[in-house]
Short mmCIF file of C-alpha atoms in Angstrom, two decimals:
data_model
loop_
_atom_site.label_atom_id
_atom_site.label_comp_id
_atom_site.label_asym_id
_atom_site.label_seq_id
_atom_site.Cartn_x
_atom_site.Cartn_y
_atom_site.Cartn_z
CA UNK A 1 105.01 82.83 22.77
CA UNK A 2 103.34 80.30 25.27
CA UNK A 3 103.86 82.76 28.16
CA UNK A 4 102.38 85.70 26.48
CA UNK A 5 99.25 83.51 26.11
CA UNK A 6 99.43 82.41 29.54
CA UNK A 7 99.91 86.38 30.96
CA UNK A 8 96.97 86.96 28.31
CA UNK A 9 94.35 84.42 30.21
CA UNK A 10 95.39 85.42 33.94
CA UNK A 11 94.44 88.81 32.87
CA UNK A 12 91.02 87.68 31.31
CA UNK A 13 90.24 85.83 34.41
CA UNK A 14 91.06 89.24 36.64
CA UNK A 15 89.11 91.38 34.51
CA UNK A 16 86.04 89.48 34.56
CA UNK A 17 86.33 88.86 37.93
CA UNK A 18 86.16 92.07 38.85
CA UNK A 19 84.06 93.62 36.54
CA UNK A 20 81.45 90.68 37.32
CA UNK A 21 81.92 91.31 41.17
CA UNK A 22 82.07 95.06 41.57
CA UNK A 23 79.25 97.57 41.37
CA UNK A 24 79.59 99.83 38.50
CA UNK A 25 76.24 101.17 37.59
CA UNK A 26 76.84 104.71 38.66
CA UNK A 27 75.77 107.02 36.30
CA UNK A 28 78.06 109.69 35.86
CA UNK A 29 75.61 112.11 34.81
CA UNK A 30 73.29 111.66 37.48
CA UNK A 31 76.87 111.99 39.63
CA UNK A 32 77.14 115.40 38.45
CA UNK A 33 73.42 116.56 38.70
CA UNK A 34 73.77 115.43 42.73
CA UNK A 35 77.03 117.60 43.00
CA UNK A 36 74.95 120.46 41.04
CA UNK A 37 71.91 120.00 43.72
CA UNK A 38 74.49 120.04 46.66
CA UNK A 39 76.10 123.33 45.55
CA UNK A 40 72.50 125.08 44.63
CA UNK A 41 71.02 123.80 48.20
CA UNK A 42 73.92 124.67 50.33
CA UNK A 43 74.76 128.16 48.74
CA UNK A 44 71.10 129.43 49.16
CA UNK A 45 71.27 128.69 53.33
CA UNK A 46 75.74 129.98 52.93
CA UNK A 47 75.16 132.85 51.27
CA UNK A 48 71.60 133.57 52.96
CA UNK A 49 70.19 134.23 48.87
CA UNK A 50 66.53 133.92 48.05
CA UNK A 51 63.52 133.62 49.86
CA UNK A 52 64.07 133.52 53.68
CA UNK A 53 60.97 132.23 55.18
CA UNK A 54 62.00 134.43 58.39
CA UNK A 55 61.83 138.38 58.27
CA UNK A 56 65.28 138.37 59.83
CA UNK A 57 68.11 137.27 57.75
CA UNK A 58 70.76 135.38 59.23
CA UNK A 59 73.65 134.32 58.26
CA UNK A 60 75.47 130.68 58.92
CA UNK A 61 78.11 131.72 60.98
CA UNK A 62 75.24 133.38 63.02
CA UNK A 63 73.23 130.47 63.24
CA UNK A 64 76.46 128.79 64.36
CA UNK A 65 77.02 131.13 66.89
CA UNK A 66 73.74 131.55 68.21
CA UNK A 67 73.80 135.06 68.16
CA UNK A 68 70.15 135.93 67.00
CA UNK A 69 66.94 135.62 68.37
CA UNK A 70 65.77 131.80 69.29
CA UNK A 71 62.74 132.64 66.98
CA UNK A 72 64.90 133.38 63.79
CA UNK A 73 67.47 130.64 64.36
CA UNK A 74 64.87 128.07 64.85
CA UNK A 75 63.14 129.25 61.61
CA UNK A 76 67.07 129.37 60.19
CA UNK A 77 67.79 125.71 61.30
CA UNK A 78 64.25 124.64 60.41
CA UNK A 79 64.93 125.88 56.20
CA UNK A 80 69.15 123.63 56.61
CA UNK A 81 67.48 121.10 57.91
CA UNK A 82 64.45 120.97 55.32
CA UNK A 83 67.05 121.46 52.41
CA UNK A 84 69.17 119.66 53.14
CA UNK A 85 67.22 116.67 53.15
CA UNK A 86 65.42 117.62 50.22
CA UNK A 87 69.07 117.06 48.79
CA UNK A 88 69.73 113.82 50.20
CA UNK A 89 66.05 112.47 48.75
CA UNK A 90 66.39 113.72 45.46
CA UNK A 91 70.08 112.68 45.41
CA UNK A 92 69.32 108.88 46.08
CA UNK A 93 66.30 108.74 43.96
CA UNK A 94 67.89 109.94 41.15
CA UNK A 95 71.31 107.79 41.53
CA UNK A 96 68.59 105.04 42.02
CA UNK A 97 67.14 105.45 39.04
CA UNK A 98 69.92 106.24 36.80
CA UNK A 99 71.44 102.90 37.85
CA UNK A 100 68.43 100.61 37.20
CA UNK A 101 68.49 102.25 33.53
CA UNK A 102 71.65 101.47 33.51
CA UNK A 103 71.98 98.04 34.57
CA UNK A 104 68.34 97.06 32.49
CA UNK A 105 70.35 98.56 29.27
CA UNK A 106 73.59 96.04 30.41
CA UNK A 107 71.16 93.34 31.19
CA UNK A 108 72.55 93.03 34.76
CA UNK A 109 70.31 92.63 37.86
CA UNK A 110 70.68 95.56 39.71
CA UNK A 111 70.13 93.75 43.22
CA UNK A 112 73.07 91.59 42.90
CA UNK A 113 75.30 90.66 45.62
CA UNK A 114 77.86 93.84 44.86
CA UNK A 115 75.11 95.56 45.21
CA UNK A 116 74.12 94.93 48.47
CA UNK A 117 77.45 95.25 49.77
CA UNK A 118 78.56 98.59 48.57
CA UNK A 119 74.96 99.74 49.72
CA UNK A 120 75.64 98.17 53.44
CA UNK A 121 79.76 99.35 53.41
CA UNK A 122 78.23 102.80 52.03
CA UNK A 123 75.07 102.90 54.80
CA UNK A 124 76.51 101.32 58.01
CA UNK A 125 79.04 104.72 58.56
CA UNK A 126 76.47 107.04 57.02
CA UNK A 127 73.86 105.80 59.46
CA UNK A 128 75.13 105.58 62.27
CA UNK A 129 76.97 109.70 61.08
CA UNK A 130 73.35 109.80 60.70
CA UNK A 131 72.01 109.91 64.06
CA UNK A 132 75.00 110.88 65.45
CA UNK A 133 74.48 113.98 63.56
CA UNK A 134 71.23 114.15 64.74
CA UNK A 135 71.65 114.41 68.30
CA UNK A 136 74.76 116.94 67.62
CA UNK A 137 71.27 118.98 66.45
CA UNK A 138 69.79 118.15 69.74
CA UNK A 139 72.23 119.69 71.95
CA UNK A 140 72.11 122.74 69.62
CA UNK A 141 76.10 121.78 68.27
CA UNK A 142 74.71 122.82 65.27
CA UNK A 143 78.51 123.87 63.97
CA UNK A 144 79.64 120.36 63.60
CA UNK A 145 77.03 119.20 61.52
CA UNK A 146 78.23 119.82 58.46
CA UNK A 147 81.91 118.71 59.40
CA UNK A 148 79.95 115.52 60.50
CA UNK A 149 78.31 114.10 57.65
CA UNK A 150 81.43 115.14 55.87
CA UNK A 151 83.78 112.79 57.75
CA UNK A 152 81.04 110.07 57.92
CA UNK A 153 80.59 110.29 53.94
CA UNK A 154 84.13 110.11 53.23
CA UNK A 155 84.36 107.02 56.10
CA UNK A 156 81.66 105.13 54.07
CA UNK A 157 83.01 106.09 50.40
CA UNK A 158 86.45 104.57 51.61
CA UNK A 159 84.78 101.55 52.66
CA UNK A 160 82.04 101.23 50.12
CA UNK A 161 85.32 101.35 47.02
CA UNK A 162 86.45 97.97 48.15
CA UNK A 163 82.89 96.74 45.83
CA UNK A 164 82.48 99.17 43.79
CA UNK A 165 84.72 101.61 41.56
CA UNK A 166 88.30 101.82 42.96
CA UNK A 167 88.20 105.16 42.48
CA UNK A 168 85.67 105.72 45.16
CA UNK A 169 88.58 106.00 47.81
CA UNK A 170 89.86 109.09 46.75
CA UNK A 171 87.19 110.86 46.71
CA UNK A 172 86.00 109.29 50.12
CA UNK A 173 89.74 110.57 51.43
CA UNK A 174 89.38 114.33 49.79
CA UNK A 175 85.44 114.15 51.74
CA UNK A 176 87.19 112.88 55.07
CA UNK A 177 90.15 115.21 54.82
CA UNK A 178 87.60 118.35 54.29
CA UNK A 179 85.72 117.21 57.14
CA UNK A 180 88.77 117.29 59.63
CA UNK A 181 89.45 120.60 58.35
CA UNK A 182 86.31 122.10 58.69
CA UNK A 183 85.99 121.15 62.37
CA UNK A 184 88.76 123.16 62.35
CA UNK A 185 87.06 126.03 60.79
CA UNK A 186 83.78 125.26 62.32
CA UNK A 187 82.14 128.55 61.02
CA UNK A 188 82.77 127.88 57.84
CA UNK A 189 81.81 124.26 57.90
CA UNK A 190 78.62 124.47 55.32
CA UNK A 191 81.68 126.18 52.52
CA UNK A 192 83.78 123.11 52.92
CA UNK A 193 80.42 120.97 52.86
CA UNK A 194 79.84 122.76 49.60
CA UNK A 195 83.33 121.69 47.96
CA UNK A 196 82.90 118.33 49.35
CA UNK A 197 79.71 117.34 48.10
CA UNK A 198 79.03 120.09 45.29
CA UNK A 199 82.50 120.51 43.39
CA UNK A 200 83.98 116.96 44.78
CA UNK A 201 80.67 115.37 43.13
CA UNK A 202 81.21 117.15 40.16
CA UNK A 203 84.08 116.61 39.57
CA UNK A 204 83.65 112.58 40.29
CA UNK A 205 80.87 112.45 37.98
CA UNK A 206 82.45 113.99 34.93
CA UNK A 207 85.41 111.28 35.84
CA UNK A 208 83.29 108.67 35.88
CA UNK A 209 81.23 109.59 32.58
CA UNK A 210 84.33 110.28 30.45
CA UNK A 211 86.27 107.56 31.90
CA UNK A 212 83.36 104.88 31.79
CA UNK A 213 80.14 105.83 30.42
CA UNK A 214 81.71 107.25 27.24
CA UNK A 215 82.45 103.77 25.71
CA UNK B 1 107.52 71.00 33.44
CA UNK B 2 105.85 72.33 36.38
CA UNK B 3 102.95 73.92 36.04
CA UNK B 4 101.82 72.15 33.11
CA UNK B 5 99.61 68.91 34.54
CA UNK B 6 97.88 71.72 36.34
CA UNK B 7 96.54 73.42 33.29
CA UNK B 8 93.02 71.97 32.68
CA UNK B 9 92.02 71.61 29.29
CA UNK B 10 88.55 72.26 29.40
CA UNK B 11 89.48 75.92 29.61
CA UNK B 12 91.45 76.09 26.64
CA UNK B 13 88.77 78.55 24.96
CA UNK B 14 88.37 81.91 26.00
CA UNK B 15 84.39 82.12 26.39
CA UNK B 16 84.89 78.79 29.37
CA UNK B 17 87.69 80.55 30.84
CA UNK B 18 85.78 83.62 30.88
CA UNK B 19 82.41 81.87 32.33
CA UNK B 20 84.68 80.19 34.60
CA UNK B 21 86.27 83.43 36.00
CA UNK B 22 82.69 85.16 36.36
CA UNK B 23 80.91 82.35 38.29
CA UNK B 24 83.98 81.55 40.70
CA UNK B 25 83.25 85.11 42.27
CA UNK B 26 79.06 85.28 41.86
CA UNK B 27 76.48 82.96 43.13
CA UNK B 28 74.24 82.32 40.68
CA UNK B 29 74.23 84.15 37.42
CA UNK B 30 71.67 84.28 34.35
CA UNK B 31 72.23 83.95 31.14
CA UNK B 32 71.72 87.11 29.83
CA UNK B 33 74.36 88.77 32.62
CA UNK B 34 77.13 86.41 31.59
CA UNK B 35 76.14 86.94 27.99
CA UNK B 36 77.07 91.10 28.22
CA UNK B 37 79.96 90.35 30.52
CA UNK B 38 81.42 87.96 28.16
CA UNK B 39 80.42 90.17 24.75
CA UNK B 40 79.11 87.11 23.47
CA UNK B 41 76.07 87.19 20.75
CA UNK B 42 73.32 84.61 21.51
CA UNK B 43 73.71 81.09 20.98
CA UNK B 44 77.35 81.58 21.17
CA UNK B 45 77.18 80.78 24.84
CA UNK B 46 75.04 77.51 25.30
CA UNK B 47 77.24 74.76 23.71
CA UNK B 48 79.95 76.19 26.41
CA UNK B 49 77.64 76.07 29.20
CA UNK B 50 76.92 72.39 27.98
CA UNK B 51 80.21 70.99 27.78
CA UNK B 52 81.14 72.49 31.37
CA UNK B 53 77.95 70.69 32.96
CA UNK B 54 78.77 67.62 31.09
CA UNK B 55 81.65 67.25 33.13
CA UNK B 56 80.04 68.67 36.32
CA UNK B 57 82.19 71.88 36.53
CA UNK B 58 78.82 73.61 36.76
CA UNK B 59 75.00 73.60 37.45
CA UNK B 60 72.39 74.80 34.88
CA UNK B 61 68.68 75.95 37.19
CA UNK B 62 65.70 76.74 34.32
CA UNK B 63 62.94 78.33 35.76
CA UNK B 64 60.23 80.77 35.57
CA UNK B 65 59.40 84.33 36.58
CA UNK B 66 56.19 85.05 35.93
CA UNK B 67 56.07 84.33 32.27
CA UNK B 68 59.23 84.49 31.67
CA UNK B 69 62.15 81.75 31.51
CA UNK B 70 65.02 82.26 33.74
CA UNK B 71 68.25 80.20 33.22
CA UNK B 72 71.12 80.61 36.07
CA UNK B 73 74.40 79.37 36.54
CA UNK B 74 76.23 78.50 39.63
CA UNK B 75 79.48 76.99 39.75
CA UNK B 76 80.15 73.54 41.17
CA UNK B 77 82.93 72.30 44.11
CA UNK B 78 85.03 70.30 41.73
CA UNK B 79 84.79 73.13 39.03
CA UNK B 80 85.84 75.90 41.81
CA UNK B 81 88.70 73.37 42.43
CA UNK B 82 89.77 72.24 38.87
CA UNK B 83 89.32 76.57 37.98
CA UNK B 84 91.73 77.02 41.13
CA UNK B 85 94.31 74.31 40.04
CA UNK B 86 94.30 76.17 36.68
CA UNK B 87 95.21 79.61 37.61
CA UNK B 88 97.85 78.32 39.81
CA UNK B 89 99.25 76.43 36.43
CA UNK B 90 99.09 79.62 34.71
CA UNK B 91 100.55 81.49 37.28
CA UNK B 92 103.92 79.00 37.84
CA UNK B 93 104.12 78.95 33.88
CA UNK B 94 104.55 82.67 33.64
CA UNK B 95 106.90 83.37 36.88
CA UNK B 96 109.41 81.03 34.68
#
């Protein structure tokens, strides 16, 4: 009877504990709508569909070969480049936003201390994949790229779990583990970069709505 | 038997073991973010709060922002300490 009680409050304390100390103001719809962005951006420069600002279409695997004219692939390199950060901006503003909603509807500050530290376990690996990536651009490794930010992602998801929602890590391990691979498969690298961050965001987000949101 | 004269009982209720557990891991906290955490509906929290500072466990901070009043929570050394003691009571009661 008394121990049942007992079992009872250690739980309460462990709950609130970490509920009060983790960051959980991810919207799982906005989770999904990145994932959709990812997998619109990435196919149009895959598959080569749509507008190409260039006369000359070329494909990835040519741009990671270098096999057309420097003209072309710097037009080529100059649409990934613009696109994908287009992504990334839109991305983070709208995960942004969908968590101040969120955390003015819970009454929470959204710049509390949990906050700040899944943002810096999150940013210190994605920077510094960041600029790394960035020079891989400057020496024209431009098949790596995408294998890059994948492994650097996935290093600061596994990381940034520890504050935030547990399940965080797995999809930070499926990101790294698609990265390895697709330095493997370095032609193919933007494909895997499209089931990391496309259907692995998806598929996160609808996890994290049914599982969370939907109480 | 053991475990027992750990137990403090100032946490006997739920809504001060709760507040407890919330400000052990957060520097201060406001009202309202405790509030949601805890479920509680308004008013329901206060005479807690006041019993816990009554016997220093924790600090009450009233200010302003702007217009607006702003009460925070933080809790104190001898309430991290007493909070500590208790869980460890809890915890030799149960691996009985």
């Amino acid at each position: 009877m008394e121990n049942s009680k007992h079992e009872k409050d250690l739980g309460l304390i462990k709950d609130l504990m970490e509920k009060s100390s983790k960051f959980s103001n991810l919207s799982g719809v906005a989770v999904i709508s990145t994932g959709i962005l990812a997998l619109l951006g990435a196919s149009v420069i895959y598959f080569d569909i749509g507008i190409s600002i260039s006369e000359v279409h070329i494909s990835y695997t040519e741009l990671i070969d270098q096999t057309a004219n420097a003209d072309s692939l710097l037009t080529k390199l100059q649409l990934l480049i613009s696109i994908a950060s287009l992504i990334l901006l839109s991305s983070l503003l709208l995960l942004y936003i969908s968590a101040r909603l969120k955390s003015g509807k819970e009454g929470i500050k959204l710049f509390n201390s949990s906050f700040s530290r899944t943002l810096k376990s999150l940013f210190v690996p994605i920077f510094s994949g960041g600029v790394f990536c960035s020079f891989l651009l400057f020496h024209h490794m431009y098949g790596l790229v995408a294998p890059a930010t994948l492994i650097f992602y996935g290093l600061g998801l596994v990381s940034a779990s520890k504050f935030s929602y547990s399940e965080l890590e797995i999809l930070g391990y499926f990101e790294l583990f698609l990265g390895i691979l697709a330095s493997y498969f370095m032609g193919s690298g933007l494909l895997f970069w499209i089931i990391g961050f496309g259907l692995g965001h998806i598929f996160f987000g609808l996890f994290i709505h049914f599982k969370y949101d939907k109480k | 038997m053991e475990g027992f004269n750990l137990l403090n009982k100032a946490f006997d209720s739920r809504v001060r073991l709760g507040l407890m557990s919330i400000l052990s891991v957060n520097d201060w906290m406001s009202y309202k973010e405790v509030k949601n955490l805890l479920d509680l509906t308004d008013g329901n929290l206060a005479s807690h709060v006041q019993a816990l500072e009554k016997i220093n466990f924790l600090e009450i901070k009233k200010q302003f922002i702007g217009k607006k009043p702003l009460t925070t929570y933080r809790i104190t050394l001898s309430g991290k300490n007493a909070f500590k003691d208790h869980i460890s009571g809890l915890e030799k009661l149960i691996n009985k």
